[in-house]
Amino acid sequence: MAEPKKLFIKTYGCQMNVYDSSRMAEAMSADGYVLTEDQAEADMVLLNTCHIREKAAEKLYSDLGRLKPMKAEKPDLKIAVAGCVAQAEGEEIVNRMPLVDLVVGPQSYHKLPAMARGEGPRVLTEFPAEDKFDHLPKRATRRAPTAFLTVQEGCDKFCAFCVVPYTRGAEVSRPVERILAEARDLVERGVREITLLGQNVNGWHGAGADGHEWHFGRLIRAIAEIDGLDRIRYTTSHPNDMTDDLIEAHGDEPKLMPYLHLPVQSGSDRVLKAMNRKHTAAEYLRLIERIRAARPDIMLTSDFIAGFPGETDQDHRDTLKLIEDVGYGTAFSFKYSPRPGTPAAGRECVPDDVADARLQEMQALLTRQQKAAQESMVGRRVGVLFEKTGRIEGQMVGKSDYLHSVFVEAPDARIGDLIEVEITHSAANSLAGKLL
Ligand code: SAH
Ligand code: SF4
Ligand code: F3S
């Protein structure tokens, strides 16, 4: 029998890319490719890229540069570029880097095996009408206890800074039955926690089995009915799509975890308007109040951008004030990066050193909040889903309901066990707990 061909995948960017990479691996396995962790032995290298900030996009080119000697030594090596840079730059990638054999955009992954066989175009970045997920082969093997499941793709929000509406296209929701079938299949193969994914996941909607139009909260309840599934999470949501039924689900659906990533980007109404976020800081705070009324212990996280064009010192202080007012469990903050083709790209930038200083100030505050949120867990009892063994003999590592990493001495436990533990200690980026 012929040796299986080896596929090395590097994934950049968000969880949707992580999900897509695993689906592409499955699609390629039908063509005899097995995954390898070792790039040097690969017959095909697939770079699944991110275009969100300049630094993310430039990583592709430095990685391609590093692949040159390997390709020179091994001319049969196939190099493929997928993801959001593929979508945004298309042909330009092969022009700039002729060593690239294939370029495939995020909506065309089902064509990747044919392209790799040489039966397709070299560059494919269409937005076909069909659902790529329909054409990807079903997963087959046993799975880790946690999994991603994409339910929605694309974005119609057009925030002034963001490339996603251009790289991922218009908002599309996958149909209820397909999502439920995939969720059931995951659970049958050992998954106990599913994270529902979408660029605007809470904007998901679709025709329900009962003949009614369902919103995202209803979908969560339907998934929660699957026996053997213990936890549901979702990301990323937009504040304007936090519907009443979703907020209610946070109050009374026990499988929905008390954790919500709800990016606000800025605490200044001027900047929010310039970003085209379509809500004010006060509206966001009022929304947080309603969510906390439904689920008082919910952990909130957000994304922030420092130095958006036109941002003044006062705007920046308004953002710090909003961060203080909300009290986040953790948050991501980024320096504004002008992206080609976006409305904000032509606007005058805040001086670099000013943006850097603001970013640092924001990150210092967010780090303090993260530390406080972790320390507040000490003495509490939380569920931990064990995902792997720790470095110390008998130690297990898993995630708490609030998504904190927790280390527990549990010699008899197995990966996939969900066990209540008492948190005993808070370290830099994790917690320690003991069995009860
Ligand atoms: N759909 C999600 C965000 C996707 S992008 C949402 O609406 O919140 C993830 C994060 O990257 C964004 O929340 C934003 O904070 C950041 N981001 C996006 N474009 C950016 C840019 N041009 N410069 C800096 N940060 C950016
Ligand atoms: Fe980008 Fe805004 Fe859409 Fe989020 S909502 S993906 S930030 S355009
Ligand atoms: Fe990046 Fe595309 Fe995700 S730009 S953040 S990989 S949707």
XYZ file of C-alpha atoms and ligand atoms in Angstrom:
477
model
C 0.000 0.000 0.000
C 1.170 3.516 -0.722
C 2.394 5.620 2.184
C -0.278 8.147 3.206
C 0.545 11.681 2.212
C 1.213 14.064 5.068
C -0.594 17.353 5.568
C 0.697 20.103 7.831
C -1.784 22.852 8.724
C -0.957 26.139 10.398
C -3.955 28.116 11.619
C -3.896 31.841 12.300
C -6.745 34.081 13.500
C -10.052 33.252 15.132
C -11.872 30.091 16.218
C -13.720 29.951 12.919
C -10.389 29.289 11.246
C -9.648 26.568 13.802
C -12.966 24.943 12.921
C -12.355 25.335 9.177
C -8.875 23.808 9.503
C -10.301 20.701 11.123
C -12.953 20.414 8.399
C -10.319 20.833 5.671
C -8.203 18.129 7.315
C -11.211 15.809 7.135
C -11.854 16.709 3.516
C -8.223 15.950 2.654
C -8.224 12.697 4.617
C -10.732 11.347 2.095
C -7.924 11.870 -0.454
C -5.420 9.909 1.610
C -3.788 12.716 3.568
C -3.023 12.314 7.267
C -2.200 15.224 9.543
C 1.339 15.765 10.744
C 2.661 18.064 13.461
C 6.049 18.150 11.763
C 6.222 20.587 8.871
C 9.517 19.100 7.644
C 7.899 15.778 6.695
C 4.841 17.318 5.016
C 3.797 16.640 1.413
C 1.403 19.552 1.638
C 1.556 22.682 3.797
C -1.727 24.516 4.299
C -1.642 27.998 5.819
C -5.094 29.054 7.050
C -4.684 32.792 7.327
C -6.135 35.862 9.066
C -6.462 39.365 7.614
C -7.846 41.204 10.626
C -4.771 43.325 11.402
C -1.704 44.094 9.304
C 0.579 42.028 11.547
C -1.681 38.992 11.176
C -1.654 39.260 7.377
C 2.117 39.830 7.157
C 2.777 36.596 9.080
C 1.704 34.717 5.957
C 4.504 36.246 3.907
C 7.184 35.641 6.503
C 6.045 32.018 6.810
C 6.056 31.618 3.020
C 9.572 33.069 2.934
C 10.671 30.415 5.400
C 9.144 27.679 3.212
C 11.341 28.599 0.199
C 14.281 26.293 1.053
C 11.909 23.411 1.749
C 10.196 23.831 -1.600
C 13.575 24.042 -3.374
C 14.580 20.738 -1.818
C 11.223 19.047 -2.340
C 9.687 20.339 -5.593
C 6.623 18.101 -5.156
C 5.695 19.873 -1.946
C 2.294 21.524 -2.308
C 1.805 24.865 -0.608
C -1.761 26.080 -0.154
C -3.040 29.342 1.307
C -6.567 29.371 2.714
C -8.535 31.760 4.911
C -9.080 35.487 4.965
C -5.818 36.649 3.354
C -6.559 34.202 0.518
C -9.961 35.826 0.114
C -8.677 39.388 0.344
C -5.563 39.074 -1.827
C -6.328 36.139 -4.168
C -4.058 36.248 -7.257
C -1.732 38.735 -5.586
C -0.454 35.960 -3.330
C 0.786 33.805 -6.220
C 2.200 36.867 -7.964
C 4.153 37.912 -4.911
C 5.032 34.337 -3.857
C 5.165 31.997 -6.891
C 5.985 29.048 -4.644
C 2.311 29.010 -3.613
C 0.464 26.286 -5.538
C -3.105 26.948 -4.401
C -5.151 29.810 -2.982
C -8.601 29.023 -1.639
C -11.053 31.418 0.049
C -13.120 30.519 3.127
C -16.299 29.757 1.153
C -14.662 27.292 -1.247
C -13.008 24.737 1.046
C -15.014 21.855 -0.358
C -13.059 22.351 -3.602
C -9.670 22.012 -1.907
C -9.200 18.230 -2.478
C -9.915 18.629 -6.217
C -7.594 21.639 -6.408
C -4.861 19.639 -4.679
C -5.306 16.879 -7.287
C -4.784 19.499 -9.976
C -8.432 19.339 -11.056
C -9.375 22.865 -10.203
C -8.218 26.428 -10.620
C -5.078 27.561 -8.865
C -6.909 30.435 -7.182
C -10.520 30.170 -6.015
C -12.147 32.969 -4.059
C -15.778 32.871 -5.136
C -18.737 33.118 -2.824
C -20.741 30.192 -4.225
C -24.454 29.964 -3.506
C -24.162 26.447 -2.076
C -23.205 25.698 1.498
C -19.598 24.504 1.657
C -20.429 22.446 4.748
C -22.815 20.279 2.701
C -19.920 19.064 0.619
C -17.382 18.448 3.346
C -17.205 14.819 4.436
C -18.608 13.906 7.833
C -16.251 13.644 10.749
C -15.473 10.057 11.652
C -13.110 9.645 14.571
C -13.592 9.968 18.296
C -13.239 13.535 19.465
C -11.795 15.534 22.334
C -14.374 16.532 24.999
C -14.745 20.032 23.552
C -15.539 21.038 19.979
C -16.363 24.045 17.842
C -19.417 24.099 15.607
C -19.902 26.903 13.103
C -23.577 27.908 12.902
C -23.282 31.271 11.192
C -20.761 32.911 8.915
C -20.124 36.321 7.510
C -21.087 39.774 8.647
C -23.401 42.541 7.462
C -22.437 45.026 10.174
C -19.608 46.814 8.349
C -17.799 48.297 11.311
C -15.578 50.969 9.790
C -12.317 49.252 10.780
C -13.105 45.640 9.917
C -12.288 43.370 6.960
C -14.576 40.499 7.942
C -17.585 41.550 5.810
C -15.237 41.511 2.809
C -13.301 38.327 3.587
C -16.200 36.216 4.853
C -19.041 37.761 2.912
C -22.649 38.392 3.910
C -24.270 36.872 6.994
C -25.464 33.333 6.372
C -27.080 31.077 8.987
C -26.790 27.298 8.642
C -30.124 25.446 8.816
C -31.357 24.056 12.143
C -31.383 20.358 11.128
C -27.796 20.454 9.877
C -26.601 22.079 13.087
C -28.508 19.626 15.282
C -27.258 16.652 13.270
C -23.659 17.840 13.573
C -24.089 18.497 17.317
C -25.563 15.019 17.900
C -22.770 13.454 15.911
C -20.162 15.278 17.998
C -21.790 14.146 21.251
C -21.957 10.551 20.039
C -18.228 10.707 19.532
C -17.437 11.905 23.043
C -17.885 15.682 22.927
C -19.368 17.148 26.128
C -18.972 20.843 25.427
C -19.813 22.611 22.178
C -18.873 26.180 21.360
C -21.164 27.571 18.685
C -19.264 29.832 16.316
C -20.089 32.736 14.054
C -18.714 36.195 13.299
C -22.117 37.350 14.544
C -23.204 34.143 16.154
C -26.138 35.665 18.020
C -27.467 37.021 14.734
C -28.163 33.399 13.745
C -31.775 32.746 12.714
C -33.578 30.043 10.802
C -36.741 28.041 10.217
C -37.321 25.812 13.235
C -38.718 22.263 13.240
C -41.951 23.683 14.691
C -42.547 25.852 11.628
C -41.627 29.051 13.484
C -38.708 31.355 12.787
C -36.090 30.609 15.445
C -33.600 33.013 16.948
C -30.332 32.075 18.555
C -31.739 31.508 22.069
C -34.163 28.927 20.683
C -31.333 27.152 18.850
C -29.356 26.930 22.096
C -32.349 25.361 23.846
C -32.742 22.801 21.076
C -29.052 21.863 21.268
C -29.301 21.692 25.075
C -31.852 18.870 24.705
C -29.145 16.539 23.382
C -28.447 13.920 26.050
C -24.803 13.602 26.965
C -23.992 17.193 26.100
C -23.153 19.134 29.274
C -22.039 22.574 28.213
C -22.800 25.135 25.520
C -20.824 28.284 24.787
C -20.874 30.684 21.857
C -18.747 33.372 20.291
C -18.657 36.105 18.975
C -21.736 38.155 19.619
C -22.683 41.672 18.705
C -24.454 43.797 21.361
C -27.253 44.722 18.956
C -28.158 41.046 18.455
C -28.558 40.217 22.165
C -32.248 39.358 21.928
C -34.566 38.840 24.899
C -34.785 35.088 24.303
C -30.987 34.800 24.396
C -30.761 36.780 27.631
C -33.510 34.582 29.097
C -31.615 31.462 28.090
C -28.669 32.727 30.143
C -31.031 32.878 33.107
C -32.640 29.464 32.890
C -30.747 27.108 30.577
C -28.329 25.260 32.879
C -26.160 23.941 30.032
C -25.457 27.472 28.779
C -22.249 28.521 30.514
C -22.078 31.770 32.515
C -19.614 33.403 30.150
C -20.205 35.960 27.439
C -17.790 37.599 25.021
C -19.537 40.819 24.052
C -17.132 43.175 22.273
C -17.781 46.893 22.626
C -14.529 48.285 21.073
C -14.796 51.721 22.734
C -16.563 53.515 25.568
C -16.888 56.809 23.687
C -20.095 57.591 21.812
C -18.173 59.702 19.291
C -15.842 56.829 18.490
C -18.629 54.224 18.503
C -20.427 56.330 15.926
C -17.300 56.759 13.800
C -16.811 52.970 14.010
C -20.386 52.399 12.828
C -21.132 50.198 15.836
C -24.742 51.459 15.933
C -25.126 51.686 19.708
C -24.000 54.032 22.479
C -21.953 53.293 25.585
C -25.045 53.791 27.770
C -27.013 51.285 25.680
C -24.236 48.759 26.093
C -24.142 49.292 29.865
C -27.914 48.934 30.071
C -27.666 45.677 28.120
C -25.018 44.380 30.539
C -27.381 45.206 33.420
C -30.146 43.148 31.842
C -27.812 40.215 31.195
C -26.558 40.345 34.784
C -30.127 40.515 36.065
C -30.773 37.217 34.249
C -27.472 35.604 35.290
C -25.746 37.532 38.112
C -22.504 35.501 38.118
C -21.903 35.781 34.353
C -18.300 36.471 33.332
C -18.049 39.173 30.695
C -15.260 39.704 28.205
C -14.752 42.149 25.349
C -12.495 43.431 22.596
C -11.192 46.998 22.515
C -9.404 49.041 19.894
C -6.906 51.710 20.960
C -6.180 54.687 18.713
C -9.073 54.518 16.257
C -8.830 57.505 13.850
C -10.099 60.644 15.562
C -9.903 59.180 19.090
C -9.072 61.934 21.613
C -7.697 61.662 25.139
C -11.222 62.192 26.419
C -12.531 59.345 24.233
C -9.795 57.133 25.615
C -10.736 58.068 29.194
C -14.369 57.247 28.378
C -13.231 53.758 27.352
C -11.280 53.298 30.592
C -14.390 54.464 32.465
C -16.571 51.903 30.685
C -14.061 49.153 31.502
C -14.174 50.211 35.172
C -17.967 50.285 35.117
C -18.387 46.813 33.611
C -15.573 44.903 35.332
C -14.432 42.297 32.811
C -13.233 38.778 33.477
C -10.685 39.238 30.738
C -10.511 41.180 27.472
C -8.511 41.580 24.311
C -7.228 44.969 23.248
C -5.612 45.875 19.967
C -3.942 48.897 18.476
C -5.944 50.131 15.514
C -4.563 48.806 12.226
C -5.801 50.412 8.977
C -7.065 47.698 6.641
C -7.264 48.041 2.866
C -10.782 48.536 1.548
C -12.368 49.460 4.881
C -14.050 52.863 5.389
C -11.691 53.939 8.175
C -8.541 53.132 6.193
C -8.345 56.597 4.616
C -8.858 58.514 7.857
C -6.055 60.282 9.647
C -4.394 58.039 12.207
C -3.669 58.819 15.837
C 0.137 59.160 16.286
C 1.693 55.785 16.951
C 3.211 56.639 20.316
C -0.149 57.976 21.535
C -1.971 54.826 20.416
C 0.732 52.664 22.044
C 0.422 54.507 25.347
C -3.359 54.178 25.317
C -3.143 50.490 24.525
C -0.760 49.961 27.429
C -2.978 51.845 29.828
C -5.979 49.815 28.726
C -4.103 46.535 29.010
C -2.852 47.378 32.507
C -6.412 48.003 33.665
C -7.735 44.862 31.977
C -4.936 42.759 33.504
C -5.864 44.058 36.971
C -9.488 43.131 36.342
C -8.532 39.684 35.094
C -6.461 39.080 38.234
C -9.314 40.247 40.476
C -11.830 38.051 38.632
C -9.574 35.009 39.014
C -8.910 35.695 42.690
C -12.632 36.008 43.346
C -12.919 32.343 42.334
C -10.791 31.137 45.264
C -12.998 29.279 47.756
C -15.779 28.755 45.215
C -17.048 25.472 43.826
C -17.167 25.183 40.055
C -17.542 22.470 37.466
C -14.341 21.604 35.596
C -14.351 19.632 32.350
C -11.018 17.794 32.118
C -9.393 18.230 28.716
C -5.882 16.846 29.242
C -3.455 15.483 31.777
C -1.116 17.914 33.515
C 2.664 17.810 33.618
C 2.668 16.461 37.165
C 1.690 12.794 37.658
C -1.990 12.476 38.632
C -2.795 16.036 37.636
C -5.658 16.935 35.282
C -6.262 20.223 33.479
C -9.641 21.502 32.381
C -11.845 24.541 32.003
C -14.193 25.898 34.629
C -17.713 27.060 33.819
C -16.161 30.532 33.507
C -13.527 29.283 31.042
C -10.630 29.543 33.497
C -7.944 26.873 33.149
C -7.955 24.805 36.342
C -5.273 22.357 37.515
C -6.551 19.605 39.800
C -4.903 16.599 41.420
C -7.282 13.865 40.318
C -5.440 10.574 39.720
C -8.644 8.606 39.095
C -10.263 11.105 36.754
C -10.351 10.733 32.998
C -10.312 13.174 30.123
C -13.929 14.127 29.468
C -14.997 13.964 33.129
C -16.918 16.975 34.382
C -16.314 17.243 38.108
C -17.115 19.836 40.741
C -13.970 21.173 42.406
C -13.153 23.822 44.972
C -10.804 26.523 43.755
C -7.843 26.835 46.122
C -5.388 29.135 44.412
C -5.077 31.713 41.638
C -1.877 31.894 39.550
C -0.922 34.131 36.604
C -3.129 32.559 33.931
C -4.774 29.645 35.670
C -6.404 28.390 38.840
C -5.711 25.424 41.088
C -8.528 23.397 42.592
C -9.087 20.299 44.707
C -11.628 17.503 44.491
C -14.438 17.734 47.035
N -17.255 39.812 15.040
C -16.555 40.244 16.151
C -15.110 40.627 15.941
C -14.284 39.974 14.947
S -12.679 40.611 14.803
C -17.251 41.461 16.692
O -18.027 42.105 16.042
O -16.953 41.817 17.798
C -12.010 40.472 16.424
C -11.556 41.772 17.005
O -10.477 42.300 16.280
C -12.590 42.878 16.970
O -13.517 42.773 17.995
C -11.745 44.126 17.083
O -11.538 44.479 18.418
C -10.423 43.692 16.469
N -10.209 44.343 15.176
C -10.917 44.167 14.052
N -10.428 44.950 13.059
C -9.394 45.637 13.593
C -8.486 46.603 13.075
N -8.574 47.049 11.825
N -7.525 47.091 13.910
C -7.445 46.659 15.191
N -8.271 45.754 15.722
C -9.238 45.233 14.940
Fe -16.190 43.059 12.010
Fe -18.041 44.581 13.091
Fe -18.730 42.434 11.716
Fe -17.573 42.163 14.080
S -19.568 43.111 13.694
S -17.068 41.036 12.236
S -16.147 43.875 14.110
S -17.748 44.255 10.890
Fe -9.099 36.700 10.985
Fe -10.800 35.986 9.145
Fe -11.182 35.245 11.657
S -9.794 37.926 9.269
S -10.282 36.928 12.796
S -9.509 34.635 10.369
S -12.732 35.817 10.184
